[in-house]
PDB file of C-alpha atoms in Angstrom:
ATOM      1  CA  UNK T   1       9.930   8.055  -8.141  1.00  0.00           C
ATOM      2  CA  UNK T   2       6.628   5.759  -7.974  1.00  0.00           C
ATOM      3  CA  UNK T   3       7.062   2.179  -8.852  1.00  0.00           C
ATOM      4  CA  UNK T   4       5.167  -0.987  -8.881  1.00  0.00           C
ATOM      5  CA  UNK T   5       0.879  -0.962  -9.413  1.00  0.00           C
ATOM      6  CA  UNK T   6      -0.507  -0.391  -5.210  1.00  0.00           C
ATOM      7  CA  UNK T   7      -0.579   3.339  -5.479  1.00  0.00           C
ATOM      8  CA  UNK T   8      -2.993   4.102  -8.768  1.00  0.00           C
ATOM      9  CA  UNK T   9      -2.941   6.380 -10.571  1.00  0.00           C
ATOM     10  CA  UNK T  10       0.909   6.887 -10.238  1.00  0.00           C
ATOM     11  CA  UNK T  11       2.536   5.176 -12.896  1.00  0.00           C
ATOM     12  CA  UNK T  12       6.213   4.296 -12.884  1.00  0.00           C
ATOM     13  CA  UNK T  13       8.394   7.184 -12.856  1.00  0.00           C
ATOM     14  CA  UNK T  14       5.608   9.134 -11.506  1.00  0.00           C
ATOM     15  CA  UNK T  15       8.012  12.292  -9.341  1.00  0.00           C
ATOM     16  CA  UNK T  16       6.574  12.452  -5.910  1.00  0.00           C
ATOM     17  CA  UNK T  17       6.350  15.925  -4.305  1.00  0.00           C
ATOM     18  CA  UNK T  18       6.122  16.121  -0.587  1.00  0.00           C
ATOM     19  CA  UNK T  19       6.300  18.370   2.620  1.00  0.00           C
ATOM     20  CA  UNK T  20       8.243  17.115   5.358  1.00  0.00           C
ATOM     21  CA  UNK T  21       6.094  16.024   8.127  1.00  0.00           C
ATOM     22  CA  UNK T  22       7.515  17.637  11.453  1.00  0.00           C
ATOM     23  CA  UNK T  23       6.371  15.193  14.137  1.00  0.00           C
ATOM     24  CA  UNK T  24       4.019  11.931  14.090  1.00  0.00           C
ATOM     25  CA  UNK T  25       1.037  13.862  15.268  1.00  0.00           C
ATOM     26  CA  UNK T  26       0.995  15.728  12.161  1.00  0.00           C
ATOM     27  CA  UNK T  27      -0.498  12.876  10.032  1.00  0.00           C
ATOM     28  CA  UNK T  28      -3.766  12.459   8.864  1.00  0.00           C
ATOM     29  CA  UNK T  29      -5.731   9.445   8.627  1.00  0.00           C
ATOM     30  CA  UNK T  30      -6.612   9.067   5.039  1.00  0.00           C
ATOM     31  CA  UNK T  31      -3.739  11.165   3.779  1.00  0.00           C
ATOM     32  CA  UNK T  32      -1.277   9.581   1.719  1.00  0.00           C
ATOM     33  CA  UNK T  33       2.871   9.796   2.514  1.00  0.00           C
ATOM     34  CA  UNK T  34       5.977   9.078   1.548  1.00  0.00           C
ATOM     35  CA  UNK T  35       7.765   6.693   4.700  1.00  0.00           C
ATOM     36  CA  UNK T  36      11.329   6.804   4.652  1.00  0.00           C
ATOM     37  CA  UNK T  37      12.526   3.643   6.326  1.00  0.00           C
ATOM     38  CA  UNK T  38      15.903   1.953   7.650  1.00  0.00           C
ATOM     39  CA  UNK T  39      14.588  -1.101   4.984  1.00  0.00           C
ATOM     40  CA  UNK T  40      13.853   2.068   1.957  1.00  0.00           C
ATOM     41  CA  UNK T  41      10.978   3.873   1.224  1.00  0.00           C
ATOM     42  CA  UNK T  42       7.348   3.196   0.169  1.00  0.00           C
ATOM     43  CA  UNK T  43       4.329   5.566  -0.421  1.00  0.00           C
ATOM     44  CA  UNK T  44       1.274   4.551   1.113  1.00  0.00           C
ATOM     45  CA  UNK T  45      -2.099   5.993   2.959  1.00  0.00           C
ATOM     46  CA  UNK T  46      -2.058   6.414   6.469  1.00  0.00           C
ATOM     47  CA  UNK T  47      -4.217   4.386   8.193  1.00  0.00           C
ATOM     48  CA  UNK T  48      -3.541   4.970  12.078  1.00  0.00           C
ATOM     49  CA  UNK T  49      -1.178   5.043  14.777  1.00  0.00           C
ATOM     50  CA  UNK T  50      -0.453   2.497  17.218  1.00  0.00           C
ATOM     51  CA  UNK T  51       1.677   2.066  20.217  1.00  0.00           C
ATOM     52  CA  UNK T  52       4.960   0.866  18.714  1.00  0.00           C
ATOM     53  CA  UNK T  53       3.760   1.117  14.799  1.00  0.00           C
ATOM     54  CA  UNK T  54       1.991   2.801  11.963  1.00  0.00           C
ATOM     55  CA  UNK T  55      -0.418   1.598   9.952  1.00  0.00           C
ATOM     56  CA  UNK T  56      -0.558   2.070   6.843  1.00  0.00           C
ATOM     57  CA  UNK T  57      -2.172   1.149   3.277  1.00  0.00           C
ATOM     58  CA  UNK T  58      -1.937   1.105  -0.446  1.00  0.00           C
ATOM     59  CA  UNK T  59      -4.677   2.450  -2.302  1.00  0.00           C
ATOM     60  CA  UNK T  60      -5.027  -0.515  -4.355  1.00  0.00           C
ATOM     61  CA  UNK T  61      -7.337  -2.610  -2.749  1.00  0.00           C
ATOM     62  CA  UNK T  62      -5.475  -5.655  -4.079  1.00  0.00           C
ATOM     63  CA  UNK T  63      -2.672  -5.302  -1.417  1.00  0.00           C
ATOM     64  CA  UNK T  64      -3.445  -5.763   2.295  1.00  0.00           C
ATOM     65  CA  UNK T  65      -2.553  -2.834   4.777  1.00  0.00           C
ATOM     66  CA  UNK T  66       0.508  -3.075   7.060  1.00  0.00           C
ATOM     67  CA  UNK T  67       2.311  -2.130  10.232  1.00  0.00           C
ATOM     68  CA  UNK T  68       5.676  -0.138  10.086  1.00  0.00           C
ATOM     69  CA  UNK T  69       7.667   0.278  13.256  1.00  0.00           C
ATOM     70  CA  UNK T  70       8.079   3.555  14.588  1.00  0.00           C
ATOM     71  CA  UNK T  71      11.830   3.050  15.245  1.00  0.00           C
ATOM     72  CA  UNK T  72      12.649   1.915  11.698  1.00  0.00           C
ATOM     73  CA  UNK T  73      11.159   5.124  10.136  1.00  0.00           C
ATOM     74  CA  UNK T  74      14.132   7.975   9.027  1.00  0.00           C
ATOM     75  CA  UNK T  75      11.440  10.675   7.461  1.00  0.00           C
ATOM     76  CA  UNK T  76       8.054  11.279   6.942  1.00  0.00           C
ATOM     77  CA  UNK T  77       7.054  13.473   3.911  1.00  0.00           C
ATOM     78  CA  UNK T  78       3.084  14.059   3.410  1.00  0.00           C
ATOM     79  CA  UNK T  79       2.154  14.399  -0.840  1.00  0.00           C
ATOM     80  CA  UNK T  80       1.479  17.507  -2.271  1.00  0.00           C
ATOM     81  CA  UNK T  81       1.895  16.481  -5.872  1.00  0.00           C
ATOM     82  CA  UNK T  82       3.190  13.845  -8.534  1.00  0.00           C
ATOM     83  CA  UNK T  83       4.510  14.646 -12.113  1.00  0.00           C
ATOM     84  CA  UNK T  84       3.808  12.256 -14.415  1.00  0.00           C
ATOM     85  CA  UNK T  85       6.199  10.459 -16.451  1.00  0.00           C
ATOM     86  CA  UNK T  86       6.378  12.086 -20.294  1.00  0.00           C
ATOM     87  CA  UNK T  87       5.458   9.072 -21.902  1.00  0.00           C
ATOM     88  CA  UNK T  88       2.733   8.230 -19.105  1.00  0.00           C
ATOM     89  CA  UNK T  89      -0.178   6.724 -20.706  1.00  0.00           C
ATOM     90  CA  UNK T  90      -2.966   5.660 -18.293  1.00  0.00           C
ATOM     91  CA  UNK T  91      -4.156   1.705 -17.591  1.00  0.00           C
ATOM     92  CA  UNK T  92      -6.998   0.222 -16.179  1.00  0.00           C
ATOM     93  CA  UNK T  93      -6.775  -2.230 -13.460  1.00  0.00           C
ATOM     94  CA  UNK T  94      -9.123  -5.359 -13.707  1.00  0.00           C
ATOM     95  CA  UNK T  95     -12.379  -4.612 -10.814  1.00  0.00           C
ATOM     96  CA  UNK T  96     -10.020  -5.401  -7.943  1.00  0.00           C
ATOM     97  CA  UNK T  97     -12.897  -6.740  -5.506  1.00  0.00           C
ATOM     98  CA  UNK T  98     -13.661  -8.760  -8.174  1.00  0.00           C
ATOM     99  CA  UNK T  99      -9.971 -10.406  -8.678  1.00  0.00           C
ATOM    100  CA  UNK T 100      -9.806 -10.458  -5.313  1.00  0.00           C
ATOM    101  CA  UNK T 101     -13.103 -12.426  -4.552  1.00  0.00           C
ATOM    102  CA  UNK T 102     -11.830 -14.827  -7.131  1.00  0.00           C
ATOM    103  CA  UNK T 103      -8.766 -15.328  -5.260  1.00  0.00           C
ATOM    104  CA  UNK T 104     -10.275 -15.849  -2.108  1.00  0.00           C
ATOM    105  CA  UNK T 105     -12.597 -18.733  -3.638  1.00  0.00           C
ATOM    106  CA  UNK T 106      -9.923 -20.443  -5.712  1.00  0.00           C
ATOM    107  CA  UNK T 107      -8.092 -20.359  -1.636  1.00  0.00           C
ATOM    108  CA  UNK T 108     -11.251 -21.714  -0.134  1.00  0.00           C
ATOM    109  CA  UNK T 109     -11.367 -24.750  -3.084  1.00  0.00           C
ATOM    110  CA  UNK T 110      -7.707 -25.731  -2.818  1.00  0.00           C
ATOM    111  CA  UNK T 111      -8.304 -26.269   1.220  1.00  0.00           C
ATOM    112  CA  UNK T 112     -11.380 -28.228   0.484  1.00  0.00           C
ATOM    113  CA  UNK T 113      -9.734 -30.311  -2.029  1.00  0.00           C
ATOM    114  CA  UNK T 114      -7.297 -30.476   0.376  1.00  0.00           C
ATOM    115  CA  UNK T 115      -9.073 -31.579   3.773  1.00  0.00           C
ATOM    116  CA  UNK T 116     -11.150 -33.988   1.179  1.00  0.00           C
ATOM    117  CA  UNK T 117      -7.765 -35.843   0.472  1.00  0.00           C
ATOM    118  CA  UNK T 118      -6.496 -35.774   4.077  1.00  0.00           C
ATOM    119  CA  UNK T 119      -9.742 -37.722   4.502  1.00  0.00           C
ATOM    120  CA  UNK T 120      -9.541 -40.267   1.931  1.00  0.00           C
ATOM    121  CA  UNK T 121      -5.673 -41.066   3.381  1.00  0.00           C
ATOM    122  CA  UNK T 122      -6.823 -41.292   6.897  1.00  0.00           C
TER     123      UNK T 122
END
């Protein structure tokens, strides 16, 4: 089951169906999977492979990608289809470049404010 907002538009509850992914060369880049870990599971897009890891991404823009060890992952299964929840009624996320710029700025101020006081005390 699909939980949390980084994989629109799967809403909680959404059923994840997936084919078992034989060996690591099977995955696509740009393909989204389910990665069954020693830590749990998360679905996310598949970015790359790297020497020791995967890389891997959620297709909300808001969340950065990430690495996942190859020796913590149990299972691979590559999406064929979700079912939506009965009740499922869609949202809309704010423009996520948009929230995110925001962030970024309100970031930059708070170190300038900082480094400005760090100034005034030295």
């Amino acid at each position: 089951m699909a939980d949390g907002d980084s994989m629109p538009p799967f809403a909680n509850g959404t059923c994840i169906v997936g084919e078992y992914v034989e060996t690591l060369d099977d995955l696509k880049k740009g393909k989204q999977y389910m990665f069954i870990t020693t830590d749990g599971y998360t679905f996310k897009t598949f970015g790359k492979k790297n020497r020791k890891t995967l890389t891997v991404s959620a297709d909300n823009t808001f969340y950065d990608s990430y690495d996942i060890a190859l020796e913590d992952i149990v299972q691979i299964w590559r999406y064929v289809r979700g079912i939506l929840p009965e009740d499922y009624k869609p949202y809309y996320l704010p423009e996520q470049t948009n929230l995110r710029s925001l962030i970024d700025e309100a970031k930059r101020s708070i170190t300038n404010l900082e480094n400005g006081i760090l100034k005034i005390n030295s």
